[in-house]
Short mmCIF file of C-alpha atoms in Angstrom, two decimals:
data_model
loop_
_atom_site.label_atom_id
_atom_site.label_comp_id
_atom_site.label_asym_id
_atom_site.label_seq_id
_atom_site.Cartn_x
_atom_site.Cartn_y
_atom_site.Cartn_z
CA SER A 36 61.92 248.08 -1.16
CA GLY A 37 58.14 247.95 -0.59
CA ARG A 38 55.26 249.69 1.13
CA TYR A 39 54.71 249.30 4.88
CA TYR A 40 51.75 250.14 6.94
CA PHE A 41 51.95 251.22 10.62
CA ALA A 42 49.32 251.84 13.16
CA VAL A 43 49.89 253.36 16.55
CA GLU A 44 47.08 253.36 19.27
CA ALA A 45 47.55 255.31 22.47
CA GLU A 46 45.31 255.34 25.62
CA ASN A 47 45.43 258.01 28.43
CA GLY A 48 44.71 257.47 32.15
CA VAL A 49 40.92 257.82 31.85
CA GLY A 50 40.56 255.33 29.09
CA LEU A 51 40.38 257.66 25.89
CA ARG A 52 42.03 256.31 22.92
CA ALA A 53 43.46 257.62 19.76
CA GLN A 54 44.73 255.77 16.77
CA ARG A 55 47.03 256.86 13.84
CA GLU A 56 48.02 255.11 10.70
CA ALA A 57 50.85 255.75 8.19
CA VAL A 58 52.07 254.36 5.01
CA VAL A 59 55.80 254.40 4.31
CA ASP A 60 57.36 253.46 0.92
CA VAL A 61 60.88 252.29 1.10
CA ASP A 62 63.09 252.68 -1.91
CA ALA A 63 66.02 250.14 -2.03
CA THR A 64 66.67 250.29 -5.81
CA GLY A 65 68.76 252.81 -8.02
CA PRO A 66 67.27 254.78 -10.84
CA SER A 67 66.42 253.18 -14.16
CA GLU A 68 69.14 252.72 -16.56
CA GLY A 69 68.06 255.13 -19.35
CA THR A 70 70.08 255.74 -22.57
CA VAL A 71 73.10 258.08 -22.92
CA TRP A 72 74.95 258.76 -26.09
CA ASP A 73 77.71 260.89 -27.59
CA GLY A 74 76.63 263.92 -29.81
CA ALA A 75 73.70 266.29 -30.40
CA GLY A 76 70.72 264.72 -32.13
CA ALA A 77 69.39 261.22 -32.35
CA VAL A 78 72.48 259.50 -33.83
CA ASP A 79 75.41 258.47 -31.60
CA LEU A 80 78.69 260.14 -32.66
CA GLU A 81 81.62 258.00 -33.37
CA VAL A 82 84.25 260.46 -34.27
CA LEU A 83 84.81 264.07 -33.22
CA GLY A 84 87.12 266.84 -34.71
CA VAL A 85 89.78 268.01 -32.43
CA GLY A 86 88.71 271.33 -30.85
CA SER A 87 84.92 270.57 -31.18
CA PRO A 88 82.82 270.54 -28.09
CA VAL A 89 81.97 267.25 -26.54
CA VAL A 90 78.22 266.88 -26.39
CA THR A 91 76.46 264.17 -24.49
CA GLN A 92 72.61 263.54 -24.31
CA TRP A 93 70.50 261.25 -22.39
CA LYS A 94 66.87 260.18 -21.97
CA GLY A 95 64.70 257.71 -19.94
CA LEU A 96 66.13 258.58 -16.55
CA TRP A 97 63.62 257.82 -13.85
CA ASP A 98 62.97 255.97 -10.58
CA THR A 99 59.70 254.15 -9.78
CA GLU A 100 59.99 254.65 -6.02
CA SER A 101 61.43 258.25 -5.67
CA ASP A 102 62.54 261.10 -7.69
CA VAL A 103 65.95 261.52 -9.61
CA THR A 104 67.45 264.39 -7.70
CA LEU A 105 70.91 264.60 -9.03
CA LEU A 106 72.73 264.11 -12.39
CA GLU A 107 76.64 264.28 -12.54
CA TYR A 108 78.90 264.12 -15.64
CA THR A 109 82.54 263.07 -16.11
CA LEU A 110 84.57 262.71 -19.32
CA GLU A 111 87.38 259.86 -19.53
CA GLU A 112 90.03 258.93 -21.89
CA ARG A 113 89.32 255.26 -22.77
CA ARG A 114 92.39 252.91 -23.18
CA TYR A 115 92.50 249.34 -24.47
CA ARG A 116 93.01 246.94 -21.62
CA LYS A 117 94.05 249.67 -19.23
CA PRO A 118 91.99 251.69 -16.74
CA SER A 119 90.28 254.90 -18.04
CA ILE A 120 91.93 258.22 -17.28
CA THR A 121 89.64 261.05 -15.95
CA VAL A 122 89.83 264.07 -18.28
CA LEU A 123 87.12 266.07 -16.61
CA PRO A 124 86.14 265.34 -12.85
CA TRP A 125 82.51 264.73 -11.87
CA ARG A 126 80.30 267.92 -12.02
CA GLU A 127 76.62 268.42 -11.50
CA VAL A 128 74.51 268.87 -14.69
CA THR A 129 70.88 269.54 -15.50
CA GLY A 130 68.62 268.90 -18.36
CA ASP A 131 69.06 266.25 -21.02
CA LEU A 132 72.09 267.43 -22.89
CA TYR A 133 75.53 268.60 -21.63
CA SER A 134 78.27 270.39 -23.82
CA VAL A 135 81.74 270.96 -22.78
CA GLN A 136 85.00 272.08 -24.24
CA ALA A 137 87.75 269.54 -23.26
CA PRO A 138 91.39 268.95 -23.74
CA LEU A 139 91.17 266.20 -26.29
CA ALA A 140 94.09 264.69 -28.36
CA VAL A 141 93.90 263.22 -31.99
CA GLY A 142 94.09 259.39 -32.03
CA LYS A 143 92.54 259.04 -28.66
CA ARG A 144 89.29 257.58 -27.63
CA TYR A 145 86.95 259.36 -25.08
CA GLY A 146 83.74 258.54 -23.40
CA SER A 147 81.24 260.15 -21.10
CA ARG A 148 79.72 258.87 -17.88
CA LEU A 149 76.59 260.16 -16.24
CA ARG A 150 75.82 259.20 -12.62
CA VAL A 151 72.16 259.38 -11.84
CA THR A 152 71.14 259.52 -8.07
CA ASN A 153 67.60 259.34 -6.53
CA GLU A 154 66.41 261.09 -3.44
CA VAL A 155 67.50 258.26 -1.06
CA GLY A 156 71.02 258.50 -2.36
CA LEU A 157 71.09 255.40 -4.56
CA SER A 158 72.66 255.79 -8.01
CA VAL A 159 73.55 254.07 -11.19
CA VAL A 160 76.39 255.12 -13.65
CA LEU A 161 75.76 255.03 -17.35
CA ARG A 162 78.49 255.13 -19.92
CA THR A 163 78.49 256.17 -23.69
CA ASP A 164 80.20 253.94 -26.14
CA GLY A 165 82.70 256.58 -26.79
CA PHE A 166 84.18 258.40 -29.86
CA ASN A 167 87.61 258.79 -31.55
CA VAL A 168 89.16 262.37 -32.00
CA VAL A 169 90.30 263.10 -35.50
CA PRO A 170 92.14 265.87 -37.10
CA ASN A 171 89.92 268.86 -37.75
CA ASP A 172 91.21 269.45 -41.34
CA GLY A 173 87.79 269.46 -43.17
CA ASP A 174 88.50 266.24 -45.11
CA TRP A 175 85.79 264.28 -43.20
CA VAL A 176 82.23 264.81 -41.88
CA SER A 177 81.83 264.61 -38.07
CA GLY A 178 80.30 261.27 -37.00
CA LEU A 179 80.21 259.60 -40.45
CA VAL A 180 83.82 259.08 -41.83
CA VAL A 181 86.87 258.12 -39.98
CA PRO A 182 90.26 258.90 -41.61
CA ALA A 183 92.75 256.07 -41.84
CA TYR A 184 95.70 256.05 -39.65
CA SER A 185 98.91 254.41 -40.24
#
């Protein structure tokens, strides 16, 4: 990472000289780790009714040395003390919000991941803290109240 200065001087057979200079910025760091969360709006969603679309938002994605050129999204089922299971494979997304219908099961926990890549190919992966899927029976308000499971 850093800025490098180059100068090249050439001389021909009769003694004429030419010089050129160049500045090269080298990017060796990935993009900033912005913020990513579940749900539309400013509040992170903790529960989602089965059948509802999964909405993921993000902000603060940037790179001081080169542009962010690619955003990719994946949805995973999160399991306690076990590897996550991919529900939706990586897909390219744009903007600052992504909404998708996904096959979610009541009682499971899911979360989104966003891969942010800059123009030299360096990337970071951001994760939401996830949400639990609950029955969509109208006895709760999405994101606020979690029904008790026995």
